[in-house]
Tab-separated table of N, CA and C in Angstrom:
chain	number	residue	atom	x	y	z
A	248	MET	N	102.297	197.895	90.520
A	248	MET	CA	102.171	196.836	91.791
A	248	MET	C	103.583	197.828	92.451
A	249	VAL	N	103.650	197.990	92.952
A	249	VAL	CA	104.704	198.450	93.952
A	249	VAL	C	106.237	197.617	93.783
A	250	GLU	N	107.814	197.690	93.242
A	250	GLU	CA	108.741	196.747	93.525
A	250	GLU	C	108.740	195.800	95.037
A	251	GLY	N	108.393	194.410	95.473
A	251	GLY	CA	108.543	194.390	97.212
A	251	GLY	C	107.596	194.139	97.592
A	252	GLU	N	106.314	194.497	97.018
A	252	GLU	CA	104.992	194.311	97.693
A	252	GLU	C	104.404	192.665	97.281
A	253	PRO	N	103.608	192.355	98.117
A	253	PRO	CA	102.910	191.223	97.810
A	253	PRO	C	102.270	191.038	96.397
A	254	ALA	N	102.534	190.524	95.335
A	254	ALA	CA	101.808	190.163	93.384
A	254	ALA	C	100.991	189.460	93.671
A	255	GLY	N	100.489	188.426	94.979
A	255	GLY	CA	99.298	187.837	95.120
A	255	GLY	C	99.499	186.952	95.478
A	256	THR	N	98.504	185.389	95.529
A	256	THR	CA	99.175	184.712	96.573
A	256	THR	C	98.636	183.221	95.154
A	257	ARG	N	99.495	181.892	95.676
A	257	ARG	CA	99.214	180.843	94.273
A	257	ARG	C	99.177	179.756	95.521
A	258	SER	N	99.118	178.681	95.251
A	258	SER	CA	98.891	177.099	96.573
A	258	SER	C	99.373	177.790	98.168
A	259	GLY	N	98.476	179.280	98.463
A	259	GLY	CA	98.793	179.008	99.514
A	259	GLY	C	100.098	180.313	100.028
A	260	GLY	N	100.887	180.726	99.643
A	260	GLY	CA	102.083	181.007	98.817
A	260	GLY	C	101.854	182.390	98.586
A	261	ALA	N	102.725	183.862	99.498
A	261	ALA	CA	102.552	184.858	98.999
A	261	ALA	C	103.394	185.201	97.813
A	262	PHE	N	103.700	185.452	97.156
A	262	PHE	CA	104.698	185.938	95.617
A	262	PHE	C	104.761	187.361	95.810
A	263	MET	N	105.600	187.847	95.556
A	263	MET	CA	106.192	188.998	94.828
A	263	MET	C	107.341	189.138	94.132
A	264	ASN	N	107.649	190.644	93.605
A	264	ASN	CA	108.262	191.115	92.636
A	264	ASN	C	109.549	191.342	93.316
A	265	ILE	N	110.769	190.925	92.997
A	265	ILE	CA	111.938	191.856	93.433
A	265	ILE	C	112.493	192.416	92.408
A	266	GLY	N	113.562	193.232	92.586
A	266	GLY	CA	114.635	193.236	91.717
A	266	GLY	C	116.141	193.478	92.050
A	267	PHE	N	116.798	193.424	91.571
A	267	PHE	CA	118.250	193.176	91.988
A	267	PHE	C	119.365	192.932	91.023
A	268	ALA	N	121.086	193.513	91.370
A	268	ALA	CA	121.836	193.428	90.646
A	268	ALA	C	122.235	191.948	90.893
A	269	LEU	N	122.572	191.374	89.898
A	269	LEU	CA	122.768	190.262	89.817
A	269	LEU	C	124.336	189.393	88.937
A	270	ASN	N	125.517	189.470	89.774
A	270	ASN	CA	126.543	189.526	89.022
A	270	ASN	C	126.931	190.393	87.982
A	271	GLY	N	126.256	191.613	88.031
A	271	GLY	CA	126.357	193.060	87.231
A	271	GLY	C	125.462	193.249	86.531
A	272	LYS	N	124.233	192.177	86.844
A	272	LYS	CA	123.403	192.425	85.283
A	272	LYS	C	121.999	192.567	86.519
A	273	PRO	N	121.100	193.347	85.827
A	273	PRO	CA	119.943	193.566	86.793
A	273	PRO	C	118.690	192.175	86.744
A	274	VAL	N	118.329	191.974	87.456
A	274	VAL	CA	117.360	190.971	87.499
A	274	VAL	C	116.037	191.280	88.068
A	275	GLU	N	114.848	190.828	87.239
A	275	GLU	CA	113.447	190.894	87.918
A	275	GLU	C	113.156	189.326	88.077
A	276	ILE	N	112.436	188.997	89.135
A	276	ILE	CA	112.186	187.781	89.455
A	276	ILE	C	111.107	187.791	90.048
A	277	GLU	N	109.819	186.771	89.927
A	277	GLU	CA	108.838	186.864	90.944
A	277	GLU	C	109.521	185.454	91.996
A	278	ILE	N	109.098	185.980	93.133
A	278	ILE	CA	109.702	184.805	94.148
A	278	ILE	C	107.776	184.590	94.833
A	279	GLU	N	108.946	183.878	95.997
A	279	GLU	CA	107.911	183.432	96.697
A	279	GLU	C	108.189	183.759	98.474
A	280	ALA	N	107.630	184.497	99.264
A	280	ALA	CA	107.606	184.751	100.058
A	280	ALA	C	109.274	184.558	101.203
A	281	ARG	N	108.339	183.427	101.313
A	281	ARG	CA	109.103	182.210	102.165
A	281	ARG	C	110.629	181.705	101.135
A	282	GLU	N	110.460	182.052	100.061
A	282	GLU	CA	111.943	181.336	99.497
A	282	GLU	C	113.410	181.773	99.826
A	283	THR	N	114.183	181.028	100.492
A	283	THR	CA	115.757	182.036	100.506
A	283	THR	C	116.343	181.865	99.473
A	284	LEU	N	117.498	182.869	99.665
A	284	LEU	CA	118.242	183.123	98.680
A	284	LEU	C	118.660	182.228	97.115
A	285	ALA	N	119.234	181.055	98.708
A	285	ALA	CA	119.886	179.999	97.577
A	285	ALA	C	119.264	179.045	96.957
A	286	GLU	N	117.866	179.174	97.546
A	286	GLU	CA	116.422	178.015	96.581
A	286	GLU	C	116.238	179.139	95.689
A	287	VAL	N	116.181	180.722	95.336
A	287	VAL	CA	116.162	181.318	94.265
A	287	VAL	C	117.598	181.162	93.249
A	288	LEU	N	118.497	181.511	94.237
A	288	LEU	CA	120.148	181.482	92.930
A	288	LEU	C	119.956	180.438	91.883
A	289	ARG	N	119.745	178.918	92.728
A	289	ARG	CA	119.905	177.378	92.518
A	289	ARG	C	118.642	177.198	91.367
A	290	GLY	N	117.481	177.750	92.188
A	290	GLY	CA	116.478	176.564	91.641
A	290	GLY	C	115.579	177.543	90.217
A	291	ARG	N	115.596	179.167	90.448
A	291	ARG	CA	115.739	180.518	89.583
A	291	ARG	C	116.953	180.118	88.243
A	292	CYS	N	117.776	180.864	89.356
A	292	CYS	CA	118.680	181.319	88.487
A	292	CYS	C	119.560	180.700	87.740
A	293	ARG	N	119.774	179.614	88.015
A	293	ARG	CA	120.317	178.322	87.361
A	293	ARG	C	121.797	177.972	88.097
A	294	LEU	N	122.246	179.088	89.064
A	294	LEU	CA	123.311	179.760	89.457
A	294	LEU	C	123.629	178.182	90.375
A	295	THR	N	124.536	176.791	90.338
A	295	THR	CA	124.815	176.116	90.939
A	295	THR	C	126.074	176.570	91.887
A	296	GLY	N	126.583	177.258	91.802
A	296	GLY	CA	127.648	177.336	92.366
A	296	GLY	C	127.429	177.973	93.930
A	297	VAL	N	126.337	178.176	94.149
A	297	VAL	CA	125.920	178.201	95.204
A	297	VAL	C	125.581	176.734	95.770
A	298	LYS	N	126.185	176.395	96.981
A	298	LYS	CA	125.532	174.994	97.528
A	298	LYS	C	125.167	174.927	98.694
A	299	LEU	N	124.110	174.177	99.329
A	299	LEU	CA	123.437	173.687	100.065
A	299	LEU	C	123.867	172.595	100.907
A	300	SER	N	124.038	172.657	102.065
A	300	SER	CA	124.590	171.381	102.909
A	300	SER	C	123.992	171.076	104.082
A	301	CYS	N	124.395	172.637	105.506
A	301	CYS	CA	123.653	172.115	106.412
A	301	CYS	C	122.436	172.889	106.798
A	302	GLU	N	122.131	174.232	106.018
A	302	GLU	CA	121.001	174.730	105.716
A	302	GLU	C	120.226	175.279	107.382
A	303	ALA	N	121.517	175.760	108.177
A	303	ALA	CA	121.616	175.660	109.105
A	303	ALA	C	122.549	177.362	109.410
A	304	GLN	N	123.144	178.075	108.933
A	304	GLN	CA	124.028	179.242	108.783
A	304	GLN	C	125.360	178.389	109.382
A	305	VAL	N	125.682	177.252	109.081
A	305	VAL	CA	126.724	176.249	110.059
A	305	VAL	C	128.379	176.650	109.288
A	306	CYS	N	128.177	176.374	107.956
A	306	CYS	CA	129.025	175.660	106.936
A	306	CYS	C	129.359	176.296	106.124
A	307	GLY	N	128.715	177.818	105.515
A	307	GLY	CA	129.051	178.522	104.908
A	307	GLY	C	129.505	177.743	103.941
A	308	SER	N	129.151	176.837	103.099
A	308	SER	CA	129.060	176.456	101.398
A	308	SER	C	128.052	177.320	100.350
A	309	CYS	N	127.114	178.391	101.410
A	309	CYS	CA	125.944	178.885	100.820
A	309	CYS	C	126.203	180.287	100.804
A	310	THR	N	127.419	180.966	101.055
A	310	THR	CA	128.168	181.674	101.480
A	310	THR	C	127.414	182.624	99.599
A	311	VAL	N	127.568	183.816	99.643
A	311	VAL	CA	127.033	184.637	98.413
A	311	VAL	C	127.351	186.373	99.120
A	312	LEU	N	127.660	187.045	98.354
A	312	LEU	CA	127.988	188.530	98.499
A	312	LEU	C	126.774	189.240	98.489
A	313	VAL	N	126.321	190.101	99.122
A	313	VAL	CA	125.404	190.839	99.298
A	313	VAL	C	125.564	191.907	99.744
A	314	GLY	N	125.825	193.175	98.282
A	314	GLY	CA	126.921	194.353	98.500
A	314	GLY	C	128.202	193.739	99.342
A	315	ASP	N	128.812	194.076	99.887
A	315	ASP	CA	130.217	193.337	99.980
A	315	ASP	C	130.145	192.756	101.160
A	316	LEU	N	129.031	192.394	101.656
A	316	LEU	CA	129.065	191.133	102.783
A	316	LEU	C	129.143	190.114	102.459
A	317	PRO	N	129.627	188.736	103.494
A	317	PRO	CA	129.117	187.372	103.190
A	317	PRO	C	128.213	186.708	103.597
A	318	VAL	N	127.090	186.459	103.099
A	318	VAL	CA	126.006	186.073	103.694
A	318	VAL	C	125.624	184.315	103.416
A	319	SER	N	124.583	183.834	104.302
A	319	SER	CA	124.311	182.875	104.500
A	319	SER	C	123.521	182.546	103.377
A	320	ALA	N	123.510	182.006	102.175
A	320	ALA	CA	121.795	182.425	101.381
A	320	ALA	C	120.676	181.428	101.780
A	321	CYS	N	121.415	180.304	102.689
A	321	CYS	CA	120.190	178.994	103.061
A	321	CYS	C	118.919	180.160	103.889
A	322	THR	N	120.059	180.498	104.707
A	322	THR	CA	118.947	181.478	105.826
A	322	THR	C	118.457	182.597	105.248
A	323	TYR	N	119.177	183.522	104.014
A	323	TYR	CA	118.989	184.664	103.988
A	323	TYR	C	117.724	184.466	103.042
A	324	LEU	N	116.495	185.147	103.706
A	324	LEU	CA	115.163	185.245	102.572
A	324	LEU	C	115.801	186.170	100.982
A	325	ALA	N	115.179	185.669	99.980
A	325	ALA	CA	115.083	185.950	99.318
A	325	ALA	C	114.579	188.107	98.999
A	326	TYR	N	113.798	187.856	99.255
A	326	TYR	CA	113.370	189.123	99.298
A	326	TYR	C	114.160	190.210	99.816
A	327	GLU	N	115.030	189.830	100.663
A	327	GLU	CA	115.697	191.222	101.363
A	327	GLU	C	117.167	191.366	100.406
A	328	VAL	N	116.914	191.043	98.975
A	328	VAL	CA	117.928	191.745	98.691
A	328	VAL	C	117.300	192.285	97.379
A	329	ARG	N	116.191	193.120	97.223
A	329	ARG	CA	115.596	193.645	96.485
A	329	ARG	C	116.200	195.429	96.662
A	330	GLY	N	116.891	195.742	95.321
A	330	GLY	CA	117.717	196.862	95.404
A	330	GLY	C	119.018	196.483	95.382
A	331	LYS	N	119.640	195.126	96.021
A	331	LYS	CA	120.681	195.384	95.985
A	331	LYS	C	121.825	194.532	95.518
A	332	ARG	N	123.399	194.349	95.742
A	332	ARG	CA	123.763	193.655	94.600
A	332	ARG	C	124.222	192.243	95.435
A	333	VAL	N	123.862	191.225	94.566
A	333	VAL	CA	124.438	190.126	94.843
A	333	VAL	C	125.403	189.564	93.602
A	334	THR	N	126.202	188.698	94.599
A	334	THR	CA	127.997	188.484	93.623
A	334	THR	C	127.112	186.953	93.576
A	335	THR	N	127.699	185.945	93.486
A	335	THR	CA	128.040	184.302	93.216
A	335	THR	C	129.720	184.013	92.590
A	336	ILE	N	129.530	183.311	92.895
A	336	ILE	CA	131.058	181.971	92.428
A	336	ILE	C	131.281	182.809	90.569
A	337	GLU	N	129.923	182.771	90.182
A	337	GLU	CA	129.786	182.915	88.619
A	337	GLU	C	130.225	184.196	88.068
A	338	GLY	N	130.437	185.153	89.226
A	338	GLY	CA	129.917	186.372	88.825
A	338	GLY	C	131.606	187.472	89.006
A	339	LEU	N	132.140	186.224	89.633
A	339	LEU	CA	133.739	186.542	89.577
A	339	LEU	C	134.798	186.532	88.792
A	340	ALA	N	134.895	186.241	87.692
A	340	ALA	CA	135.567	186.369	86.823
A	340	ALA	C	135.175	187.451	85.797
A	341	ASP	N	136.400	188.262	85.022
A	341	ASP	CA	135.548	189.516	84.647
A	341	ASP	C	135.450	188.833	82.924
A	342	GLU	N	135.114	189.773	82.138
A	342	GLU	CA	133.923	189.443	81.243
A	342	GLU	C	134.909	188.967	79.576
A	343	SER	N	136.604	188.761	80.239
A	343	SER	CA	136.941	188.064	79.045
A	343	SER	C	137.235	186.085	79.466
A	344	GLY	N	136.636	186.229	80.854
A	344	GLY	CA	136.114	184.623	81.070
A	344	GLY	C	137.753	184.844	82.417
A	345	ARG	N	138.829	185.731	82.441
A	345	ARG	CA	140.088	185.938	83.453
A	345	ARG	C	139.513	185.862	84.338
A	346	LEU	N	140.240	184.131	85.240
A	346	LEU	CA	140.168	184.038	87.031
A	346	LEU	C	140.024	185.423	87.613
A	347	HIS	N	139.164	185.462	88.304
A	347	HIS	CA	139.789	186.732	89.905
A	347	HIS	C	140.764	185.568	90.538
A	348	PRO	N	141.642	186.687	90.595
A	348	PRO	CA	143.217	186.109	91.670
A	348	PRO	C	142.808	185.257	93.010
A	349	LEU	N	141.827	185.577	93.540
A	349	LEU	CA	141.458	184.463	94.615
A	349	LEU	C	141.126	183.022	93.737
A	350	GLN	N	139.741	183.033	92.820
A	350	GLN	CA	139.963	181.580	92.159
A	350	GLN	C	141.359	181.403	91.451
A	351	GLN	N	142.429	181.827	91.215
A	351	GLN	CA	143.350	181.065	89.915
A	351	GLN	C	144.465	180.604	91.590
A	352	ALA	N	144.404	181.498	93.040
A	352	ALA	CA	145.311	181.352	94.008
A	352	ALA	C	144.395	179.763	94.365
A	353	PHE	N	143.319	179.682	94.578
A	353	PHE	CA	142.679	178.157	94.525
A	353	PHE	C	142.993	177.308	93.821
A	354	LEU	N	143.318	177.619	92.689
A	354	LEU	CA	143.395	176.661	91.333
A	354	LEU	C	145.114	176.312	91.751
A	355	ASP	N	145.964	177.056	91.661
A	355	ASP	CA	147.668	177.266	91.659
A	355	ASP	C	147.732	176.410	93.128
A	356	ASN	N	146.834	176.498	94.255
A	356	ASN	CA	147.516	176.050	95.677
A	356	ASN	C	146.641	174.730	95.958
A	357	PHE	N	146.003	173.922	94.928
A	357	PHE	CA	145.076	173.155	94.839
A	357	PHE	C	144.255	172.890	96.306
A	358	ALA	N	143.584	173.922	96.401
A	358	ALA	CA	142.838	174.202	97.697
A	358	ALA	C	141.715	173.828	97.504
A	359	PHE	N	141.509	172.641	97.231
A	359	PHE	CA	140.323	171.615	97.296
A	359	PHE	C	140.401	170.427	96.736
A	360	GLN	N	139.357	170.369	96.977
A	360	GLN	CA	139.712	168.813	96.758
A	360	GLN	C	138.138	168.121	96.337
A	361	CYS	N	136.652	168.094	96.580
A	361	CYS	CA	135.926	167.719	96.410
A	361	CYS	C	135.437	168.922	95.549
A	362	GLY	N	135.209	170.193	96.255
A	362	GLY	CA	135.023	171.646	95.500
A	362	GLY	C	133.793	171.997	96.436
A	363	PHE	N	133.103	171.158	96.908
A	363	PHE	CA	132.126	171.553	96.991
A	363	PHE	C	131.680	172.764	98.059
A	364	CYS	N	133.099	172.741	98.964
A	364	CYS	CA	132.708	174.475	100.004
A	364	CYS	C	133.816	175.526	99.047
A	365	THR	N	134.354	175.462	98.339
A	365	THR	CA	135.482	175.783	97.517
A	365	THR	C	134.469	177.296	97.192
A	366	PRO	N	133.272	177.486	96.490
A	366	PRO	CA	132.427	178.796	96.145
A	366	PRO	C	132.474	179.404	97.672
A	367	GLY	N	131.773	179.373	98.466
A	367	GLY	CA	131.963	179.855	99.703
A	367	GLY	C	132.806	180.445	100.455
A	368	MET	N	134.102	179.305	99.833
A	368	MET	CA	135.270	180.270	100.497
A	368	MET	C	135.733	181.047	100.124
A	369	ILE	N	136.264	180.881	98.415
A	369	ILE	CA	136.561	182.493	97.790
A	369	ILE	C	135.748	183.438	98.047
A	370	LEU	N	134.371	183.251	98.029
A	370	LEU	CA	133.481	184.475	98.563
A	370	LEU	C	133.596	185.402	99.792
A	371	ALA	N	133.877	184.274	100.690
A	371	ALA	CA	134.366	184.735	102.207
A	371	ALA	C	135.475	185.583	102.211
A	372	ALA	N	136.851	184.634	101.422
A	372	ALA	CA	137.998	185.325	101.485
A	372	ALA	C	138.113	186.577	100.544
A	373	LYS	N	137.059	186.556	99.561
A	373	LYS	CA	136.719	187.703	98.713
A	373	LYS	C	136.646	189.255	99.658
A	374	ALA	N	135.134	189.033	100.745
A	374	ALA	CA	135.155	189.802	101.635
A	374	ALA	C	135.879	190.357	102.812
A	375	PHE	N	136.588	189.267	102.857
A	375	PHE	CA	138.355	189.213	103.589
A	375	PHE	C	139.057	190.455	103.285
A	376	LEU	N	139.489	189.898	101.724
A	376	LEU	CA	140.670	190.673	101.088
A	376	LEU	C	139.820	192.307	100.634
A	377	ASP	N	138.254	192.196	100.154
A	377	ASP	CA	138.451	193.304	99.986
A	377	ASP	C	138.401	195.136	101.166
A	378	GLU	N	137.800	193.954	102.279
A	378	GLU	CA	137.454	194.763	103.350
A	378	GLU	C	139.272	195.520	104.187
A	379	LYS	N	140.001	194.598	103.404
A	379	LYS	CA	141.597	194.953	104.171
A	379	LYS	C	142.122	195.835	103.219
A	380	ALA	N	141.525	195.894	101.954
A	380	ALA	CA	142.214	196.665	100.141
A	380	ALA	C	143.101	197.857	100.628
A	381	GLY	N	141.981	198.208	102.123
A	381	GLY	CA	143.253	199.918	102.005
A	381	GLY	C	144.215	199.551	102.987
A	382	GLU	N	144.676	198.506	103.275
A	382	GLU	CA	145.707	197.798	104.183
A	382	GLU	C	147.021	198.134	103.102
A	383	LYS	N	148.418	198.301	103.684
A	383	LYS	CA	149.386	197.877	103.043
A	383	LYS	C	149.998	196.387	103.438
A	384	ALA	N	149.704	196.157	104.940
A	384	ALA	CA	150.152	195.318	105.525
A	384	ALA	C	149.746	194.249	105.092
A	385	GLU	N	150.635	192.902	105.457
A	385	GLU	CA	150.372	191.896	105.068
A	385	GLU	C	149.408	191.332	105.770
A	386	VAL	N	148.672	190.212	105.033
A	386	VAL	CA	147.449	190.038	105.906
A	386	VAL	C	147.990	188.235	106.880
A	387	THR	N	147.787	188.419	107.739
A	387	THR	CA	148.732	187.202	108.412
A	387	THR	C	147.443	185.885	108.902
A	388	ASP	N	148.286	184.822	108.711
A	388	ASP	CA	146.796	183.587	108.988
A	388	ASP	C	146.182	183.888	110.188
A	389	GLU	N	146.213	184.514	111.623
A	389	GLU	CA	145.153	184.280	112.209
A	389	GLU	C	144.053	185.224	111.972
A	390	GLU	N	144.704	186.920	111.147
A	390	GLU	CA	143.354	187.325	110.654
A	390	GLU	C	142.505	186.150	109.387
A	391	ILE	N	143.075	185.630	108.739
A	391	ILE	CA	142.090	184.685	107.734
A	391	ILE	C	141.852	183.647	108.298
A	392	VAL	N	142.348	182.811	109.317
A	392	VAL	CA	141.736	182.086	109.854
A	392	VAL	C	140.182	182.797	110.824
A	393	ALA	N	140.512	183.699	111.306
A	393	ALA	CA	139.277	184.234	112.203
A	393	ALA	C	138.262	184.872	111.149
A	394	HIS	N	138.658	185.251	109.754
A	394	HIS	CA	137.493	185.498	109.093
A	394	HIS	C	137.136	184.617	108.348
A	395	MET	N	136.985	183.597	108.299
A	395	MET	CA	136.965	182.336	107.402
A	395	MET	C	136.448	180.857	108.191
A	396	ASN	N	136.361	181.237	109.978
A	396	ASN	CA	135.580	180.930	110.850
A	396	ASN	C	134.486	179.966	110.125
A	397	GLY	N	133.550	180.457	109.620
A	397	GLY	CA	132.502	180.598	109.171
A	397	GLY	C	132.322	179.643	108.351
A	398	ASN	N	133.375	178.817	107.275
A	398	ASN	CA	133.220	178.348	106.541
A	398	ASN	C	133.955	177.181	106.320
A	399	LEU	N	133.421	175.991	106.270
A	399	LEU	CA	134.447	174.283	107.021
A	399	LEU	C	134.336	173.990	105.193
A	400	CYS	N	135.297	173.021	105.979
A	400	CYS	CA	136.131	172.025	104.338
A	400	CYS	C	136.845	170.401	105.125
A	401	ARG	N	135.884	170.062	104.935
A	401	ARG	CA	136.020	168.373	105.175
A	401	ARG	C	137.140	167.668	104.132
A	402	CYS	N	137.638	168.153	103.445
A	402	CYS	CA	138.829	167.361	102.389
A	402	CYS	C	140.359	167.928	102.477
A	403	THR	N	140.550	169.547	102.811
A	403	THR	CA	141.461	169.925	102.344
A	403	THR	C	142.572	170.182	103.774
A	404	GLY	N	142.234	170.528	104.740
A	404	GLY	CA	143.194	170.398	106.172
A	404	GLY	C	143.331	171.741	106.194
A	405	TYR	N	142.960	172.713	105.541
A	405	TYR	CA	143.049	174.560	105.288
A	405	TYR	C	144.422	174.711	104.763
A	406	LEU	N	145.496	174.296	104.984
A	406	LEU	CA	146.960	174.854	104.905
A	406	LEU	C	146.629	175.201	102.934
A	407	PRO	N	146.222	174.417	102.313
A	407	PRO	CA	146.216	174.790	100.761
A	407	PRO	C	145.452	176.353	100.887
A	408	ILE	N	144.158	176.238	101.824
A	408	ILE	CA	143.413	177.486	101.904
A	408	ILE	C	144.056	178.485	102.407
A	409	LEU	N	144.838	178.540	103.370
A	409	LEU	CA	145.328	179.683	103.762
A	409	LEU	C	146.490	180.103	102.817
A	410	LYS	N	147.506	179.357	101.965
A	410	LYS	CA	148.263	179.949	101.173
A	410	LYS	C	147.568	180.552	100.062
A	411	ALA	N	146.544	179.833	99.040
A	411	ALA	CA	145.230	180.392	98.422
A	411	ALA	C	145.197	181.644	98.900
A	412	ILE	N	144.745	182.173	99.759
A	412	ILE	CA	144.099	183.491	100.061
A	412	ILE	C	145.566	184.520	100.902
A	413	ARG	N	146.544	183.724	101.340
A	413	ARG	CA	147.810	184.513	101.362
A	413	ARG	C	148.053	184.939	99.710
A	414	GLN	N	148.320	184.340	98.825
A	414	GLN	CA	148.716	184.399	97.214
A	414	GLN	C	147.983	185.622	96.793
A	415	ALA	N	146.388	184.865	97.120
A	415	ALA	CA	145.633	186.224	96.332
A	415	ALA	C	145.592	187.731	96.831
A	416	ALA	N	146.354	187.551	98.117
A	416	ALA	CA	146.115	189.033	99.151
A	416	ALA	C	147.771	189.676	98.229
A	417	THR	N	148.554	189.064	98.263
A	417	THR	CA	149.672	189.821	97.953
A	417	THR	C	149.870	190.230	96.299
A	418	GLN	N	148.588	189.860	95.584
A	418	GLN	CA	148.739	190.139	94.236
A	418	GLN	C	147.814	190.828	93.844
A	419	LEU	N	146.563	191.165	94.642
A	419	LEU	CA	145.604	192.203	94.680
A	419	LEU	C	146.321	193.432	95.857
A	420	ARG	N	147.848	193.036	96.362
A	420	ARG	CA	148.136	194.633	96.747
A	420	ARG	C	149.140	194.983	95.800
A	421	GLY	N	149.489	194.369	94.190
A	421	GLY	CA	150.357	194.870	93.812
A	421	GLY	C	151.441	193.942	93.826
A	422	GLU	N	151.856	192.932	94.808
A	422	GLU	CA	153.214	192.711	94.557
A	422	GLU	C	153.472	191.439	94.199
A	423	LYS	N	154.399	190.912	93.640
A	423	LYS	CA	155.010	190.157	93.215
A	423	LYS	C	155.412	188.971	93.685
């Protein structure tokens, strides 16, 4: 069987085998063609940092990285990740368990309350900071707000989130 081709049908749904890198490790999994990436990550891979809220690509709670780009896993079909690299919040800490600078900055600045939106916020911010990595200029609040526009939080009021992203940007640039 060729990867990505239908593996058969059961109970009316087409199934296929896909392979992709998940948080740095290869994964081979059988999925239904209609399953979203969020359904597969939460239900099959048990990665519950991916949150489901609006299921309409509006709130950002389900944000994961495919390659280096943030995507809404609630509407992104799982078969679209075949051969690609997927990163969830569970994959950001290093091998020793040390948190990514963004994760640490969110803790340091109390940039969360209920925490529901936090994984999506951190991954969207990571994509933004990775994109800006080649620049030495300071990241502005306006740039952060523009990039984070698709991630909603109902608890924090956003100021601690801005502060956390600025702190992580500074640290990632190598400044104190």
